[in-house]
Amino acid sequence: MDEIVKAALKKWPNVPHCYGWLALDARGDWYMRDDRTQAAGPFPRVKGSRILHDKLREFIARNYASDEAGSWFFQNGPQRVYVELEAAPWVWRLQETAGAPGVRSHTELAATVESTWLDEHGRLFLATDRGLGLVHTLDMETASRAVESGAWKPTEARFDELPQRFGYRLSPAAAR
């Protein structure tokens, strides 16, 4: 977490939390969801405005964390902004290596794969030392080679079972 964020938390410890205004889609893109967007429908059916500003995306990534209930948030100074998730708290990008691929998050953090999961929609999830995430669609060819070689052996699971199994919430707003 950024030092400026830690200082703001100490200075203003009782700022109310924010729900519904930030979302993460299945491709690792962040979305702002203003009042009008939220009124138009739930995420991901109505996404909002994709955040394109590099410095803002980097700031969100550095201050992205989860609470004890498994809700993911972005600590924006003294305010905790809870994140609506389309699929999982992480979106994994893969790098070709000998053996199993290297894994990095949408926030540029390295991760170590502990198990692999395939849902009923054919999406591949990786349980890592950082938590559960979805393999980015552009990296499925690399992932398929890891499965075909036996480096990864996916277990089948229903998508709606993954949040409870891995301790995260898709919608902190709905859980309030």
PDB file of C-alpha atoms in Angstrom:
ATOM      1  CA  MET A   1       0.000   0.000   0.000  1.00  0.00           C
ATOM      2  CA  ASP A   2       1.275   3.470  -0.845  1.00  0.00           C
ATOM      3  CA  GLU A   3       2.657   5.527   2.056  1.00  0.00           C
ATOM      4  CA  ILE A   4       0.339   8.429   1.169  1.00  0.00           C
ATOM      5  CA  VAL A   5      -2.635   6.046   1.534  1.00  0.00           C
ATOM      6  CA  LYS A   6      -1.407   4.801   4.935  1.00  0.00           C
ATOM      7  CA  ALA A   7      -1.027   8.406   6.113  1.00  0.00           C
ATOM      8  CA  ALA A   8      -4.563   9.280   4.944  1.00  0.00           C
ATOM      9  CA  LEU A   9      -5.967   6.292   6.834  1.00  0.00           C
ATOM     10  CA  LYS A  10      -4.337   7.512  10.043  1.00  0.00           C
ATOM     11  CA  LYS A  11      -5.517  11.079   9.514  1.00  0.00           C
ATOM     12  CA  TRP A  12      -9.141  10.166   8.585  1.00  0.00           C
ATOM     13  CA  PRO A  13      -9.870   6.707  10.034  1.00  0.00           C
ATOM     14  CA  ASN A  14     -13.678   6.793   9.842  1.00  0.00           C
ATOM     15  CA  VAL A  15     -14.440   7.594   6.187  1.00  0.00           C
ATOM     16  CA  PRO A  16     -17.443   5.522   4.998  1.00  0.00           C
ATOM     17  CA  HIS A  17     -16.794   2.687   2.576  1.00  0.00           C
ATOM     18  CA  CYS A  18     -17.858   2.984  -1.071  1.00  0.00           C
ATOM     19  CA  TYR A  19     -19.765   0.222  -2.875  1.00  0.00           C
ATOM     20  CA  GLY A  20     -20.605  -0.363  -6.534  1.00  0.00           C
ATOM     21  CA  TRP A  21     -18.343   2.316  -8.037  1.00  0.00           C
ATOM     22  CA  LEU A  22     -15.402   0.169  -9.152  1.00  0.00           C
ATOM     23  CA  ALA A  23     -15.353  -3.167 -10.973  1.00  0.00           C
ATOM     24  CA  LEU A  24     -12.872  -5.670 -12.397  1.00  0.00           C
ATOM     25  CA  ASP A  25     -13.842  -7.627 -15.500  1.00  0.00           C
ATOM     26  CA  ALA A  26     -12.672 -11.067 -16.649  1.00  0.00           C
ATOM     27  CA  ARG A  27      -9.910  -9.520 -18.782  1.00  0.00           C
ATOM     28  CA  GLY A  28      -8.329  -7.570 -15.924  1.00  0.00           C
ATOM     29  CA  ASP A  29      -9.772  -4.186 -16.871  1.00  0.00           C
ATOM     30  CA  TRP A  30     -10.988  -1.752 -14.217  1.00  0.00           C
ATOM     31  CA  TYR A  31     -14.332   0.037 -14.679  1.00  0.00           C
ATOM     32  CA  MET A  32     -15.781   3.141 -13.021  1.00  0.00           C
ATOM     33  CA  ARG A  33     -19.514   2.807 -12.369  1.00  0.00           C
ATOM     34  CA  ASP A  34     -21.237   6.097 -11.607  1.00  0.00           C
ATOM     35  CA  ASP A  35     -24.801   6.405 -10.253  1.00  0.00           C
ATOM     36  CA  ARG A  36     -26.341   6.315 -13.728  1.00  0.00           C
ATOM     37  CA  THR A  37     -24.406   3.171 -14.674  1.00  0.00           C
ATOM     38  CA  GLN A  38     -25.331   1.432 -11.434  1.00  0.00           C
ATOM     39  CA  ALA A  39     -29.010   2.303 -11.962  1.00  0.00           C
ATOM     40  CA  ALA A  40     -28.853   0.824 -15.497  1.00  0.00           C
ATOM     41  CA  GLY A  41     -27.996  -2.649 -14.192  1.00  0.00           C
ATOM     42  CA  PRO A  42     -25.566  -4.874 -12.338  1.00  0.00           C
ATOM     43  CA  PHE A  43     -21.972  -5.540 -13.277  1.00  0.00           C
ATOM     44  CA  PRO A  44     -20.915  -7.091 -15.640  1.00  0.00           C
ATOM     45  CA  ARG A  45     -24.144  -6.711 -17.652  1.00  0.00           C
ATOM     46  CA  VAL A  46     -23.598  -2.939 -17.483  1.00  0.00           C
ATOM     47  CA  LYS A  47     -19.873  -2.290 -17.133  1.00  0.00           C
ATOM     48  CA  GLY A  48     -19.430   1.473 -17.011  1.00  0.00           C
ATOM     49  CA  SER A  49     -16.362   3.395 -18.169  1.00  0.00           C
ATOM     50  CA  ARG A  50     -13.124   1.470 -18.624  1.00  0.00           C
ATOM     51  CA  ILE A  51     -10.239   3.126 -16.815  1.00  0.00           C
ATOM     52  CA  LEU A  52      -7.571   3.922 -19.392  1.00  0.00           C
ATOM     53  CA  HIS A  53      -5.310   6.303 -17.454  1.00  0.00           C
ATOM     54  CA  ASP A  54      -2.079   4.373 -16.768  1.00  0.00           C
ATOM     55  CA  LYS A  55      -1.191   6.158 -13.514  1.00  0.00           C
ATOM     56  CA  LEU A  56      -4.690   5.591 -12.085  1.00  0.00           C
ATOM     57  CA  ARG A  57      -4.604   1.884 -13.021  1.00  0.00           C
ATOM     58  CA  GLU A  58      -1.167   1.576 -11.382  1.00  0.00           C
ATOM     59  CA  PHE A  59      -2.418   3.358  -8.233  1.00  0.00           C
ATOM     60  CA  ILE A  60      -5.409   1.022  -7.997  1.00  0.00           C
ATOM     61  CA  ALA A  61      -3.148  -2.012  -8.512  1.00  0.00           C
ATOM     62  CA  ARG A  62      -0.754  -0.965  -5.731  1.00  0.00           C
ATOM     63  CA  ASN A  63      -3.607  -0.446  -3.273  1.00  0.00           C
ATOM     64  CA  TYR A  64      -5.741  -3.497  -4.131  1.00  0.00           C
ATOM     65  CA  ALA A  65      -6.413  -5.886  -1.244  1.00  0.00           C
ATOM     66  CA  SER A  66      -9.083  -7.978   0.459  1.00  0.00           C
ATOM     67  CA  ASP A  67     -10.782  -7.815   3.828  1.00  0.00           C
ATOM     68  CA  GLU A  68     -11.471 -10.607   6.322  1.00  0.00           C
ATOM     69  CA  ALA A  69     -14.833 -11.385   4.651  1.00  0.00           C
ATOM     70  CA  GLY A  70     -13.244 -11.983   1.228  1.00  0.00           C
ATOM     71  CA  SER A  71     -14.393  -8.704  -0.309  1.00  0.00           C
ATOM     72  CA  TRP A  72     -11.805  -7.052  -2.540  1.00  0.00           C
ATOM     73  CA  PHE A  73     -11.244  -3.312  -2.455  1.00  0.00           C
ATOM     74  CA  PHE A  74      -9.073  -0.440  -3.592  1.00  0.00           C
ATOM     75  CA  GLN A  75      -7.861   1.734  -0.701  1.00  0.00           C
ATOM     76  CA  ASN A  76      -8.253   5.249  -2.120  1.00  0.00           C
ATOM     77  CA  GLY A  77      -6.671   7.397   0.549  1.00  0.00           C
ATOM     78  CA  PRO A  78      -8.909   7.107   3.606  1.00  0.00           C
ATOM     79  CA  GLN A  79     -11.804   5.556   1.650  1.00  0.00           C
ATOM     80  CA  ARG A  80     -12.163   1.855   0.952  1.00  0.00           C
ATOM     81  CA  VAL A  81     -13.725   1.369  -2.493  1.00  0.00           C
ATOM     82  CA  TYR A  82     -15.104  -2.160  -2.800  1.00  0.00           C
ATOM     83  CA  VAL A  83     -14.701  -3.888  -6.172  1.00  0.00           C
ATOM     84  CA  GLU A  84     -17.386  -5.779  -8.077  1.00  0.00           C
ATOM     85  CA  LEU A  85     -15.764  -8.850  -9.659  1.00  0.00           C
ATOM     86  CA  GLU A  86     -16.892 -10.472 -12.880  1.00  0.00           C
ATOM     87  CA  ALA A  87     -15.125 -13.786 -12.271  1.00  0.00           C
ATOM     88  CA  ALA A  88     -12.431 -13.710  -9.564  1.00  0.00           C
ATOM     89  CA  PRO A  89     -10.160 -11.283  -7.694  1.00  0.00           C
ATOM     90  CA  TRP A  90      -7.248 -11.949 -10.041  1.00  0.00           C
ATOM     91  CA  VAL A  91      -6.809 -12.213 -13.794  1.00  0.00           C
ATOM     92  CA  TRP A  92      -3.692 -14.194 -14.670  1.00  0.00           C
ATOM     93  CA  ARG A  93      -1.369 -13.508 -17.583  1.00  0.00           C
ATOM     94  CA  LEU A  94       0.954 -16.346 -18.587  1.00  0.00           C
ATOM     95  CA  GLN A  95       4.523 -16.353 -19.854  1.00  0.00           C
ATOM     96  CA  GLU A  96       5.935 -19.301 -21.799  1.00  0.00           C
ATOM     97  CA  THR A  97       8.653 -21.146 -19.898  1.00  0.00           C
ATOM     98  CA  ALA A  98      10.014 -24.670 -19.895  1.00  0.00           C
ATOM     99  CA  GLY A  99       7.465 -26.714 -17.935  1.00  0.00           C
ATOM    100  CA  ALA A 100       4.556 -24.837 -16.399  1.00  0.00           C
ATOM    101  CA  PRO A 101       4.057 -21.224 -17.567  1.00  0.00           C
ATOM    102  CA  GLY A 102       5.067 -18.250 -15.456  1.00  0.00           C
ATOM    103  CA  VAL A 103       2.068 -16.468 -13.905  1.00  0.00           C
ATOM    104  CA  ARG A 104       1.545 -12.721 -13.272  1.00  0.00           C
ATOM    105  CA  SER A 105      -1.572 -10.937 -12.090  1.00  0.00           C
ATOM    106  CA  HIS A 106      -3.402  -8.088 -13.786  1.00  0.00           C
ATOM    107  CA  THR A 107      -1.654  -5.940 -11.142  1.00  0.00           C
ATOM    108  CA  GLU A 108       1.799  -7.240 -12.231  1.00  0.00           C
ATOM    109  CA  LEU A 109       2.405  -9.510  -9.208  1.00  0.00           C
ATOM    110  CA  ALA A 110       4.084 -12.885  -9.690  1.00  0.00           C
ATOM    111  CA  ALA A 111       2.192 -15.919  -8.415  1.00  0.00           C
ATOM    112  CA  THR A 112       2.839 -19.610  -7.844  1.00  0.00           C
ATOM    113  CA  VAL A 113       0.187 -22.063  -9.053  1.00  0.00           C
ATOM    114  CA  GLU A 114      -1.123 -24.472  -6.421  1.00  0.00           C
ATOM    115  CA  SER A 115      -4.059 -26.022  -8.330  1.00  0.00           C
ATOM    116  CA  THR A 116      -6.083 -25.537 -11.499  1.00  0.00           C
ATOM    117  CA  TRP A 117      -9.870 -25.486 -11.960  1.00  0.00           C
ATOM    118  CA  LEU A 118     -12.112 -25.696 -15.010  1.00  0.00           C
ATOM    119  CA  ASP A 119     -15.669 -24.370 -14.789  1.00  0.00           C
ATOM    120  CA  GLU A 120     -18.759 -25.383 -16.769  1.00  0.00           C
ATOM    121  CA  HIS A 121     -18.109 -22.555 -19.250  1.00  0.00           C
ATOM    122  CA  GLY A 122     -14.646 -23.891 -20.122  1.00  0.00           C
ATOM    123  CA  ARG A 123     -12.846 -21.128 -18.226  1.00  0.00           C
ATOM    124  CA  LEU A 124      -9.575 -22.023 -16.541  1.00  0.00           C
ATOM    125  CA  PHE A 125      -8.934 -20.723 -13.017  1.00  0.00           C
ATOM    126  CA  LEU A 126      -5.629 -20.946 -11.176  1.00  0.00           C
ATOM    127  CA  ALA A 127      -5.478 -21.177  -7.392  1.00  0.00           C
ATOM    128  CA  THR A 128      -2.191 -19.563  -6.399  1.00  0.00           C
ATOM    129  CA  ASP A 129      -0.333 -18.357  -3.347  1.00  0.00           C
ATOM    130  CA  ARG A 130      -2.180 -15.037  -3.909  1.00  0.00           C
ATOM    131  CA  GLY A 131      -5.661 -16.532  -4.319  1.00  0.00           C
ATOM    132  CA  LEU A 132      -7.908 -17.608  -7.154  1.00  0.00           C
ATOM    133  CA  GLY A 133      -7.868 -15.990 -10.571  1.00  0.00           C
ATOM    134  CA  LEU A 134      -9.035 -16.520 -14.108  1.00  0.00           C
ATOM    135  CA  VAL A 135      -6.588 -17.120 -16.953  1.00  0.00           C
ATOM    136  CA  HIS A 136      -6.821 -14.239 -19.446  1.00  0.00           C
ATOM    137  CA  THR A 137      -8.486 -15.288 -22.708  1.00  0.00           C
ATOM    138  CA  LEU A 138      -5.406 -14.286 -24.734  1.00  0.00           C
ATOM    139  CA  ASP A 139      -3.309 -16.788 -22.766  1.00  0.00           C
ATOM    140  CA  MET A 140      -5.471 -19.891 -23.186  1.00  0.00           C
ATOM    141  CA  GLU A 141      -3.188 -21.369 -25.849  1.00  0.00           C
ATOM    142  CA  THR A 142      -0.277 -21.244 -23.398  1.00  0.00           C
ATOM    143  CA  ALA A 143      -2.525 -22.699 -20.680  1.00  0.00           C
ATOM    144  CA  SER A 144      -3.686 -25.515 -22.970  1.00  0.00           C
ATOM    145  CA  ARG A 145      -0.069 -26.566 -23.534  1.00  0.00           C
ATOM    146  CA  ALA A 146       0.440 -26.748 -19.743  1.00  0.00           C
ATOM    147  CA  VAL A 147      -2.669 -28.942 -19.446  1.00  0.00           C
ATOM    148  CA  GLU A 148      -1.729 -31.148 -22.416  1.00  0.00           C
ATOM    149  CA  SER A 149       1.799 -31.673 -21.051  1.00  0.00           C
ATOM    150  CA  GLY A 150       0.430 -32.691 -17.647  1.00  0.00           C
ATOM    151  CA  ALA A 151       2.018 -29.716 -15.840  1.00  0.00           C
ATOM    152  CA  TRP A 152      -1.510 -28.615 -14.869  1.00  0.00           C
ATOM    153  CA  LYS A 153      -4.334 -31.050 -14.107  1.00  0.00           C
ATOM    154  CA  PRO A 154      -7.585 -29.085 -13.813  1.00  0.00           C
ATOM    155  CA  THR A 155     -10.346 -30.191 -11.476  1.00  0.00           C
ATOM    156  CA  GLU A 156     -13.873 -29.529 -12.683  1.00  0.00           C
ATOM    157  CA  ALA A 157     -15.947 -27.133 -10.570  1.00  0.00           C
ATOM    158  CA  ARG A 158     -19.107 -25.102 -10.971  1.00  0.00           C
ATOM    159  CA  PHE A 159     -18.444 -21.380 -11.274  1.00  0.00           C
ATOM    160  CA  ASP A 160     -20.946 -20.540  -8.523  1.00  0.00           C
ATOM    161  CA  GLU A 161     -19.018 -22.785  -6.088  1.00  0.00           C
ATOM    162  CA  LEU A 162     -15.634 -21.088  -6.574  1.00  0.00           C
ATOM    163  CA  PRO A 163     -16.209 -17.967  -4.420  1.00  0.00           C
ATOM    164  CA  GLN A 164     -17.093 -20.001  -1.329  1.00  0.00           C
ATOM    165  CA  ARG A 165     -14.377 -22.593  -1.940  1.00  0.00           C
ATOM    166  CA  PHE A 166     -11.692 -19.898  -2.303  1.00  0.00           C
ATOM    167  CA  GLY A 167     -13.080 -17.298   0.108  1.00  0.00           C
ATOM    168  CA  TYR A 168     -13.962 -14.288  -2.023  1.00  0.00           C
ATOM    169  CA  ARG A 169     -17.072 -12.288  -2.879  1.00  0.00           C
ATOM    170  CA  LEU A 170     -18.054 -11.364  -6.421  1.00  0.00           C
ATOM    171  CA  SER A 171     -20.240  -8.503  -5.189  1.00  0.00           C
ATOM    172  CA  PRO A 172     -19.405  -6.815  -1.895  1.00  0.00           C
ATOM    173  CA  ALA A 173     -22.343  -4.459  -2.539  1.00  0.00           C
ATOM    174  CA  ALA A 174     -24.796  -7.380  -2.658  1.00  0.00           C
ATOM    175  CA  ALA A 175     -23.319  -8.831   0.543  1.00  0.00           C
ATOM    176  CA  ARG A 176     -23.954  -5.645   2.569  1.00  0.00           C
TER     177      ARG A 176
END
